[in-house]
mmCIF file of C-alpha atoms in Angstrom:
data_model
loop_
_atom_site.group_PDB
_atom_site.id
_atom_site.type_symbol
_atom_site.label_atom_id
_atom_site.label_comp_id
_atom_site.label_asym_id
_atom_site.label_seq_id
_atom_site.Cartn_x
_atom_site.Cartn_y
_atom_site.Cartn_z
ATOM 1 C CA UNK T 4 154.035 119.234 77.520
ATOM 2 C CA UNK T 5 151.402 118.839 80.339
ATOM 3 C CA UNK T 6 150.058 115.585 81.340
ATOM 4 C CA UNK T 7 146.318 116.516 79.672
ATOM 5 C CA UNK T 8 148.727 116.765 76.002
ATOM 6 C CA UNK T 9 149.433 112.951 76.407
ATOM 7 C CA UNK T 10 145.785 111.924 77.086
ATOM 8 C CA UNK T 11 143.775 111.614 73.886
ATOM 9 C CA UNK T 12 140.019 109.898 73.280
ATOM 10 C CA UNK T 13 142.140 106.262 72.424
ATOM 11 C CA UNK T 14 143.590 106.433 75.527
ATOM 12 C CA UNK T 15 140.478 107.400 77.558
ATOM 13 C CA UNK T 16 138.723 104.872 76.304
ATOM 14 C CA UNK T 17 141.053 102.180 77.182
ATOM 15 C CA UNK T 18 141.991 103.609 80.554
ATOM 16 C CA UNK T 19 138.499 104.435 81.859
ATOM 17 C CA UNK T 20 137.163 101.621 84.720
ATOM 18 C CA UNK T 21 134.650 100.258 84.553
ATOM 19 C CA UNK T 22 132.116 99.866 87.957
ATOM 20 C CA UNK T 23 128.956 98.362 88.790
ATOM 21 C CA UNK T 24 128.225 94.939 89.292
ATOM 22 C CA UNK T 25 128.537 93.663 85.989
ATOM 23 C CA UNK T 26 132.079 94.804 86.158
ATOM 24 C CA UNK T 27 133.106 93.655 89.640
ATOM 25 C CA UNK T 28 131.247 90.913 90.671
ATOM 26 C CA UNK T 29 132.835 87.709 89.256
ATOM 27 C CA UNK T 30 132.115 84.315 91.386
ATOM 28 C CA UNK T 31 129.140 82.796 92.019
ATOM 29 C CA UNK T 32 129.813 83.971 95.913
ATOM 30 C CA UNK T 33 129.646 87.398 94.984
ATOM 31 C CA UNK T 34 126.419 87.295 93.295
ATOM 32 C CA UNK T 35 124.926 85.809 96.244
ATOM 33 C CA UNK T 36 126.292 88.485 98.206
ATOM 34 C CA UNK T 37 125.190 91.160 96.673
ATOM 35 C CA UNK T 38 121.648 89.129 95.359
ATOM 36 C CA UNK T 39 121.210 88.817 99.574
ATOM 37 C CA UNK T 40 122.274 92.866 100.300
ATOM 38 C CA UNK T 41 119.596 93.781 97.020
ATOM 39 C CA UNK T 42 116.649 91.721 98.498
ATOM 40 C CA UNK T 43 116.889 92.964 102.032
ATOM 41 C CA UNK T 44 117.561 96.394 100.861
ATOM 42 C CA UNK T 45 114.505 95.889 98.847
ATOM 43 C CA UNK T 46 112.260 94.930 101.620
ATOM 44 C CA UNK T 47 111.408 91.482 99.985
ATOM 45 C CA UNK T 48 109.162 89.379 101.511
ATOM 46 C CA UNK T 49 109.215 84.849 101.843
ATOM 47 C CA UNK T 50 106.331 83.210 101.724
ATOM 48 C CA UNK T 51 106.917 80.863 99.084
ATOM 49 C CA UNK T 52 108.741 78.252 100.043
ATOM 50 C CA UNK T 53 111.584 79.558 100.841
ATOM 51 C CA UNK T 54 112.473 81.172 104.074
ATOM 52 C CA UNK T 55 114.681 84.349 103.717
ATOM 53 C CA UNK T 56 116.929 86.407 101.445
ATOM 54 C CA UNK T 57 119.689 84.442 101.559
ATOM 55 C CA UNK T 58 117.513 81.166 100.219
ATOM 56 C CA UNK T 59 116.232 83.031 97.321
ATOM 57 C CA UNK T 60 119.676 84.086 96.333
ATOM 58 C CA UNK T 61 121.203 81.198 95.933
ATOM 59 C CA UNK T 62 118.179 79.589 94.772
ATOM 60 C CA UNK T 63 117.946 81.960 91.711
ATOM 61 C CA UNK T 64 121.885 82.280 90.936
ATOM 62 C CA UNK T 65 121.783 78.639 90.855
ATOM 63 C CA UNK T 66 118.686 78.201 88.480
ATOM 64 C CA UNK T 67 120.183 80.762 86.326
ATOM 65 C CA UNK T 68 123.264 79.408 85.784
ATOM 66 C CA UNK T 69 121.723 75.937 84.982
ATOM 67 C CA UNK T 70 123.720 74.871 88.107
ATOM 68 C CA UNK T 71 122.298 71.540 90.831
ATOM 69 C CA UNK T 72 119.887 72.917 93.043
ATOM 70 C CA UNK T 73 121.688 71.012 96.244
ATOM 71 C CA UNK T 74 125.431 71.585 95.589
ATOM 72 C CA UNK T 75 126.273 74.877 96.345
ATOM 73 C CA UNK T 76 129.756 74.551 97.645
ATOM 74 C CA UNK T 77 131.369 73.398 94.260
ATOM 75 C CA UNK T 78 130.391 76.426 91.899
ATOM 76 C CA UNK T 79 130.933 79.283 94.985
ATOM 77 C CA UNK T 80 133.993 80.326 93.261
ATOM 78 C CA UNK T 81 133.628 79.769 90.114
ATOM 79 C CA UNK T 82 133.844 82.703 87.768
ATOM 80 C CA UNK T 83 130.635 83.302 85.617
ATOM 81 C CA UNK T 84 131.294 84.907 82.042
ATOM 82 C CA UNK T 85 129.672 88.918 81.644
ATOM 83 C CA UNK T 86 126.852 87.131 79.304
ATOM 84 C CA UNK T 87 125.879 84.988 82.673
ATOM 85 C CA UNK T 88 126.370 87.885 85.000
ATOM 86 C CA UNK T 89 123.984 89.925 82.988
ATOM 87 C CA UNK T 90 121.477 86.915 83.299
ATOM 88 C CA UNK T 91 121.636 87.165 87.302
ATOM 89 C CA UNK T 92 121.969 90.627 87.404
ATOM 90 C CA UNK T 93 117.819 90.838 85.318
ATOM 91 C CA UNK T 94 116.587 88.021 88.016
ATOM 92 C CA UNK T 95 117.721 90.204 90.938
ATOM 93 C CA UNK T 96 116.341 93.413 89.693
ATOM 94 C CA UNK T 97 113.005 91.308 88.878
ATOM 95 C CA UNK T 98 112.851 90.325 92.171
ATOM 96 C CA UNK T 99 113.942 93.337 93.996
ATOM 97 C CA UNK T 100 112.267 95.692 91.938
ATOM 98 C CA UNK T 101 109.247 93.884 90.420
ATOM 99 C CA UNK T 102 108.881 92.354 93.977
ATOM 100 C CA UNK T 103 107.976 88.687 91.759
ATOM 101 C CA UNK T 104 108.449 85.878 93.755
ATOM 102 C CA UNK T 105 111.161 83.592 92.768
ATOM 103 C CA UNK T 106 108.464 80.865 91.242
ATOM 104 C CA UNK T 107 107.300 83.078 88.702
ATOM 105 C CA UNK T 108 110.874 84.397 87.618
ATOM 106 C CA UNK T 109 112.016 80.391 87.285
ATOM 107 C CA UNK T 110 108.390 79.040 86.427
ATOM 108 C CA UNK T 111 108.986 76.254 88.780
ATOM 109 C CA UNK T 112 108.212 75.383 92.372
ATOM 110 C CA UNK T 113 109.059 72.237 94.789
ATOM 111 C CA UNK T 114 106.965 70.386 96.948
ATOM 112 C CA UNK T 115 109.688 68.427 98.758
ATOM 113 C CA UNK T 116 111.298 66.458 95.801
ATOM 114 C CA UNK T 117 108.636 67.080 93.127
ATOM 115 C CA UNK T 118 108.753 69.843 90.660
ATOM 116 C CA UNK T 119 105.722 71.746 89.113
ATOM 117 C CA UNK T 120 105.655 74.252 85.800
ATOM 118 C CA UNK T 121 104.128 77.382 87.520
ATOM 119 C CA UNK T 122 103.283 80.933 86.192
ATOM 120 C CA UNK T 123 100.889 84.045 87.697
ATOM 121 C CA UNK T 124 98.021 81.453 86.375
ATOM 122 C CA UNK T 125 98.177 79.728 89.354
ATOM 123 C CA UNK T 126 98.917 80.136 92.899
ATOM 124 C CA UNK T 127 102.440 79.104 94.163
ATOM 125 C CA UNK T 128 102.737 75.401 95.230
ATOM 126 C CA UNK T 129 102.546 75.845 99.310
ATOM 127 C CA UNK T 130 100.166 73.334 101.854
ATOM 128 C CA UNK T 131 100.606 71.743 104.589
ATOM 129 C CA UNK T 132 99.134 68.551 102.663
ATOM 130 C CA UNK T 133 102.356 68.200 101.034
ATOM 131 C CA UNK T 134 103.783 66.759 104.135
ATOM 132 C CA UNK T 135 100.974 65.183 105.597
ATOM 133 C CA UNK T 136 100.607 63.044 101.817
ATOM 134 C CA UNK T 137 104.569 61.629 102.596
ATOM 135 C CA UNK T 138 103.512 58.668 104.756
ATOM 136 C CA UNK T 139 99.671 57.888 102.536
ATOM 137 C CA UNK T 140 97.821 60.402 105.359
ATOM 138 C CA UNK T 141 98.664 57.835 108.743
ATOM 139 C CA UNK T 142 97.405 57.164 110.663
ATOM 140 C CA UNK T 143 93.634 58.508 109.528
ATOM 141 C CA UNK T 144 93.923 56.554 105.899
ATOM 142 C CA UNK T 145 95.382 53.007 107.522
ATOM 143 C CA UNK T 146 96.007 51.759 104.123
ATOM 144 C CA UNK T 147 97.301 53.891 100.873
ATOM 145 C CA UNK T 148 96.803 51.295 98.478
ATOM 146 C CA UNK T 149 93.034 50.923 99.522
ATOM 147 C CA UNK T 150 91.942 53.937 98.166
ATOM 148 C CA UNK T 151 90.271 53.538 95.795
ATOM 149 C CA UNK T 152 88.589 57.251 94.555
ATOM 150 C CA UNK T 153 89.899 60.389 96.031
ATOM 151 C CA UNK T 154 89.767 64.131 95.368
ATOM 152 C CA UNK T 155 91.650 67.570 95.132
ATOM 153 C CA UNK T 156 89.359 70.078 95.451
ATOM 154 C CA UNK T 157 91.121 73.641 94.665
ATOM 155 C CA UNK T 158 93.537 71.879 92.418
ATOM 156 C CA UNK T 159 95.300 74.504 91.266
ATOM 157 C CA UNK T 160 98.615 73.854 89.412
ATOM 158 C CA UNK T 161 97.916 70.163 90.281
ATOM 159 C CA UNK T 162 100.172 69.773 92.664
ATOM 160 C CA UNK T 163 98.392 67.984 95.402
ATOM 161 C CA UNK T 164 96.539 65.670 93.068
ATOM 162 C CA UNK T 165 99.953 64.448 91.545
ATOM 163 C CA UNK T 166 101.238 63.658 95.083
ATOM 164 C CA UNK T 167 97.860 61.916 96.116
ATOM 165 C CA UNK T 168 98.481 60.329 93.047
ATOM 166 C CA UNK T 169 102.024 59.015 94.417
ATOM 167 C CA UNK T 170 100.747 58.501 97.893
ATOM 168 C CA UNK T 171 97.854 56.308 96.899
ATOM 169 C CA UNK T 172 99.356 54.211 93.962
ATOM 170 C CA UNK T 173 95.515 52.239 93.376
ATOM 171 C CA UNK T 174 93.483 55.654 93.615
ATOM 172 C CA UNK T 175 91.914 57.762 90.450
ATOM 173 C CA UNK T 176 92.150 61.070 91.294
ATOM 174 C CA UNK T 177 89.447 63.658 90.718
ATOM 175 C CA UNK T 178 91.115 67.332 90.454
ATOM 176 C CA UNK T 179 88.922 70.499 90.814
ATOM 177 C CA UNK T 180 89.162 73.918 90.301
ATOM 178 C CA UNK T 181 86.966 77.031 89.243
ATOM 179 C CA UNK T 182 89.885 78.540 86.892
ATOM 180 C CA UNK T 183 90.176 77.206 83.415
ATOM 181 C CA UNK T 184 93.707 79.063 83.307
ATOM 182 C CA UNK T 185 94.620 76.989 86.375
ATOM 183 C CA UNK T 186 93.961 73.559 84.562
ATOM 184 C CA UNK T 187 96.142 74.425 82.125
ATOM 185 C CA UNK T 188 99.447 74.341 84.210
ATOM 186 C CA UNK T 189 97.524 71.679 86.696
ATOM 187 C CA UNK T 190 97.184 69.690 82.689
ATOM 188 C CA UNK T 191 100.837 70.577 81.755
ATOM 189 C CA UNK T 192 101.862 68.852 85.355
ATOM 190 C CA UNK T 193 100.352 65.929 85.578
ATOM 191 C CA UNK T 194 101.525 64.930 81.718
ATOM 192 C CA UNK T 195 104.825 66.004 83.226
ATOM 193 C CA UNK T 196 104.348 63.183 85.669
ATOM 194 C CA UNK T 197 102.745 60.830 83.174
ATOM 195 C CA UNK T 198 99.431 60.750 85.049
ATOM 196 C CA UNK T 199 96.756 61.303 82.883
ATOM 197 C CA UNK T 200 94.738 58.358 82.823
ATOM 198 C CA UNK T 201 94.661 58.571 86.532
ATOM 199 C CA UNK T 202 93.623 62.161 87.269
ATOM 200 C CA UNK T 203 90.807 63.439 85.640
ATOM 201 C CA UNK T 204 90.506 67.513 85.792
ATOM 202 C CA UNK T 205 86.959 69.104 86.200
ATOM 203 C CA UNK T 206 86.012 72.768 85.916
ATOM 204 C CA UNK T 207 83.565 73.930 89.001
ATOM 205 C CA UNK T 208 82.973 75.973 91.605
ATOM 206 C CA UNK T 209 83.131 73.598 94.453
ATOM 207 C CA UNK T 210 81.351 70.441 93.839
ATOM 208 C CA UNK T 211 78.787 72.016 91.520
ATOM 209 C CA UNK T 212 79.655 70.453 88.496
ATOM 210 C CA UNK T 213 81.592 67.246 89.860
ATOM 211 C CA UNK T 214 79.475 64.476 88.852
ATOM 212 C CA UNK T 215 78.248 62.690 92.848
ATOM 213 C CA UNK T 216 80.654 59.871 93.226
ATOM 214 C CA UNK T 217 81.466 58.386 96.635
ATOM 215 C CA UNK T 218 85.051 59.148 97.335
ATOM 216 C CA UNK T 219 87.376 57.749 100.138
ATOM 217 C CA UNK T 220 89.108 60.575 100.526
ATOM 218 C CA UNK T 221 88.682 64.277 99.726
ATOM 219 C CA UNK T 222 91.390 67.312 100.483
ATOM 220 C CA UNK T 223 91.054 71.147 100.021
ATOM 221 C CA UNK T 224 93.331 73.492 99.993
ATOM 222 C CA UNK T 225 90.769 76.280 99.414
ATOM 223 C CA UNK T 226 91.495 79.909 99.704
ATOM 224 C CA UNK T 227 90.657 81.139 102.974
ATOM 225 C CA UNK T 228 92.937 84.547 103.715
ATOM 226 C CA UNK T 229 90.144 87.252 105.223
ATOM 227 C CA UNK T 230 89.298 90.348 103.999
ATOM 228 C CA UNK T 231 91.449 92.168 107.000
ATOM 229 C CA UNK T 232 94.273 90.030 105.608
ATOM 230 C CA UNK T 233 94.006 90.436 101.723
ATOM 231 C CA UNK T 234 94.225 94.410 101.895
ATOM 232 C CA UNK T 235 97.431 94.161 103.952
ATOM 233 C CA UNK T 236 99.469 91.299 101.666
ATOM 234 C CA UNK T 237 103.205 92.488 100.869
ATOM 235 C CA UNK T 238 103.519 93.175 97.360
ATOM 236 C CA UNK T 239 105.078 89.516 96.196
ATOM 237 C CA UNK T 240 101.299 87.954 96.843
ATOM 238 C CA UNK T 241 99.398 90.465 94.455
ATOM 239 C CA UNK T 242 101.070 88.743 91.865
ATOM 240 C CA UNK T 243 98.984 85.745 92.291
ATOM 241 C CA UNK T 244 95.566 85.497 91.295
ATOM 242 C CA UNK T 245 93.673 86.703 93.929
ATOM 243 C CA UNK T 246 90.650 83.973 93.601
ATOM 244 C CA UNK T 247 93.047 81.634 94.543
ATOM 245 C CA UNK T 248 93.389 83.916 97.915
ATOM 246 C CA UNK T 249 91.112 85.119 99.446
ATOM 247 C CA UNK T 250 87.562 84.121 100.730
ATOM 248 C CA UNK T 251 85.169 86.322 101.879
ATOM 249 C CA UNK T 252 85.396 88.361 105.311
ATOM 250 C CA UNK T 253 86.728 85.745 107.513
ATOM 251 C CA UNK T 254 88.375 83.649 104.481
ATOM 252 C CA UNK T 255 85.591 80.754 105.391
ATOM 253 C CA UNK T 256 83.096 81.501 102.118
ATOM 254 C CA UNK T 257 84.330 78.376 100.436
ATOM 255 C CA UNK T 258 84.845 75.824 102.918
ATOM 256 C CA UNK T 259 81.299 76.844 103.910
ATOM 257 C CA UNK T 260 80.110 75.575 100.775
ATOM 258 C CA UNK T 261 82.337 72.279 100.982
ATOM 259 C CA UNK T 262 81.073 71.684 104.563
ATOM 260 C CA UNK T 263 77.226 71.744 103.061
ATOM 261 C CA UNK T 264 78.078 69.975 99.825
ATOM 262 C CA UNK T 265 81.109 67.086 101.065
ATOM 263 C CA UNK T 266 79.207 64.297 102.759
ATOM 264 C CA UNK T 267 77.244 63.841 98.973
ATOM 265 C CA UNK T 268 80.626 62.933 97.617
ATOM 266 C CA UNK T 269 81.668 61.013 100.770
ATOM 267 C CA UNK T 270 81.752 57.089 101.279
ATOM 268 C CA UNK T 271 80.158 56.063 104.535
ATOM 269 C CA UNK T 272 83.809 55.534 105.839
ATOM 270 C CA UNK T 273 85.176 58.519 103.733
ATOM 271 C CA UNK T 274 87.122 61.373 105.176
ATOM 272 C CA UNK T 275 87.131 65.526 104.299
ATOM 273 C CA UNK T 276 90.297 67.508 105.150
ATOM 274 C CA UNK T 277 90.410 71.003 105.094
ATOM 275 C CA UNK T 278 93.395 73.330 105.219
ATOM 276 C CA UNK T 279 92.717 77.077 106.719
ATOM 277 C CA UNK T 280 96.197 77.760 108.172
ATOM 278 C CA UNK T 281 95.969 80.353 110.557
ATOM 279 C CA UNK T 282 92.420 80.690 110.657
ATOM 280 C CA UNK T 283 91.593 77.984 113.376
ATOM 281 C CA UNK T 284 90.111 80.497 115.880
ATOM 282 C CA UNK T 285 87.866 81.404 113.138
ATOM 283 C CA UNK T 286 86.701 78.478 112.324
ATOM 284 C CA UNK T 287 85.957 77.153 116.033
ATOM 285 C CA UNK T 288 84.296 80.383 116.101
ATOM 286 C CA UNK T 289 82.053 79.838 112.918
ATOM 287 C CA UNK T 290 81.663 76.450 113.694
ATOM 288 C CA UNK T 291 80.994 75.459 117.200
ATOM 289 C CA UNK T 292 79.431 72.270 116.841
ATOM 290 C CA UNK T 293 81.613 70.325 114.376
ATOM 291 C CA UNK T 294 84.399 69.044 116.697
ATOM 292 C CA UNK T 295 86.669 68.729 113.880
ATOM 293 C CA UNK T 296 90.288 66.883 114.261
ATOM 294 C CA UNK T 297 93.285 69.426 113.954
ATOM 295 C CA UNK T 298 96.274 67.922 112.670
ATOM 296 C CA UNK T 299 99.935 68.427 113.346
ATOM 297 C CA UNK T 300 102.523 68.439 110.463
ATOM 298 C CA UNK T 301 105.927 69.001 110.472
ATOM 299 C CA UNK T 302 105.807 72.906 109.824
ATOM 300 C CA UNK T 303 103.188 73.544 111.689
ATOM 301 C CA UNK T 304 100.319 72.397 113.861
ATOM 302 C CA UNK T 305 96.295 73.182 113.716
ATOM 303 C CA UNK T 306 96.286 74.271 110.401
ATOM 304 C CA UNK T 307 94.540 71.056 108.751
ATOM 305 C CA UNK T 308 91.188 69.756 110.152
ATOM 306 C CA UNK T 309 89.652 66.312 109.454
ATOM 307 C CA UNK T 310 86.412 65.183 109.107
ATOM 308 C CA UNK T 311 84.605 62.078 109.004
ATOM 309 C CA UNK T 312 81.676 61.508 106.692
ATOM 310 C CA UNK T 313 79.351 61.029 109.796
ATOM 311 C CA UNK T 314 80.608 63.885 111.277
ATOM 312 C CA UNK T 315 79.142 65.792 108.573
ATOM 313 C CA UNK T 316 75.877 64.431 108.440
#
């Protein structure tokens, strides 16, 4: 009798191997191996708060497995169950293949120590503000508790108006933003944070329909990415709406308009600041007599500029 007489279908089927990931990937370790080999392999880009491949991975195996964001060194060799390997194995393809940025696939982002519910509604938490807002704004607001009226102006998800909120603990906080869809997470947010009787939400393009109130304090994020810019974004930004983006040919349509429109909304005292992030040149360029202040945070320098009420006038 030949060895192909002693093989029969029962005996295939129990003796075949299986292969693939699913299969042969068993500790949290190996799914960030392989998450890290997919994304670079994939081409996949950072940009949203986290810096490279190997921060995403463990990032998302973490999330997914319900697993403390800070203490990787516990779980790496734990084994995860095939129901929880087929979990990891969807987020990987969605963000090697899909190319969605790992915000979207968790529907959260960070801002230092503070979460926020996002979705493609919204763009992804990212400013320079949120480090500036750590100490109150010193030295240039020399006391937090002073303020009295401030604003967010491109709220977004609400993420910069809940940490003025935290920053200035006295302050009512007037949020603005031109997308409807956008106050809806940037409402979801703040009652995550309990802060709706101190942050009022207002639908308007710029400061056309904010009600003129003299505010110590008023911050924009605005989009400001050029034209050149927006045509040549890797494929993880096009998932974000693109009003929250770009600005015109040189990125500087809006903060035009807030430059005309701020000092109305300004007290005498009261300061504007602006974040353009790359686009300093730009705005020297387009703006030659203003003089503004450039600012210096920990990530990065010259990307904020600050402006005093008189300076505007």
């Amino acid at each position: 009798m030949t060895h192909d007489d002693h093989d029969t279908p029962f005996d295939d089927e129990h003796h075949e191997h299986e292969h693939g990931p699913l299969a042969e990937l068993v500790t949290v370790r190996d799914w960030i191996r392989y998450a890290v080999t997919r994304f670079n392999r994939a081409g996949c880009f950072y940009g949203h708060g986290l810096q490279d491949a190997y921060d995403e991975a463990v990032y998302l195996v973490l999330h997914t497995l319900a697993l403390p964001l800070d203490r990787l060194d516990p779980f790496l060799d734990a084994c995860i169950p095939s129901d929880e390997r087929e979990a990891i194995y969807e987020v990987i393809e969605k963000r090697a293949v899909d190319r969605l940025p790992a915000a979207y696939i968790t529907g959260e982002a960070w801002l230092g120590d503070f979460r926020f519910q996002v979705d493609p509604r919204v763009i992804i938490p990212r400013s320079y503000f949120a480090e500036l807002l750590q100490d109150g704004f010193s030295p240039w607001i020399q006391d937090p508790e002073a303020v009295s009226l401030a604003m967010d102006m491109c709220t977004g998800s609400g993420c910069l108006a809940i940490l003025m909120a935290h920053a200035f603990p006295n302050a009512h906080i007037v949020a603005v933003d031109i997308s409807e869809d956008a106050l809806d997470v940037a409402r979801a947010n703040i009652a995550d944070y309990g802060l709706e009787d101190r942050i009022t939400l207002v639908l308007s393009d710029g400061f056309k329909a904010v009600p003129e109130q003299a505010f110590d304090f008023i911050l924009s994020n605005p989009p400001y990415v050029t034209r050149e810019a927006m045509e040549a974004l890797p494929p993880e930004y096009l998932h974000e709406p693109g009003l929250a983006l770009g600005s015109g040919e040189d990125g500087l349509d809006l903060v035009r308009k807030l430059l005309a429109d701020a000092s109305r909304y300004l007290k005498p005292e009261g300061i504007l600041a602006v974040e353009v992030g790359h686009n300093r040149s730009i705005m020297d360029d387009a703006f030659p007599q203003l003089a503004p202040t450039w600012l210096s945070a920990p990530s990065g320098d010259d990307k904020v500029f600050l402006l005093t009420a008189g300076q505007l006038l």
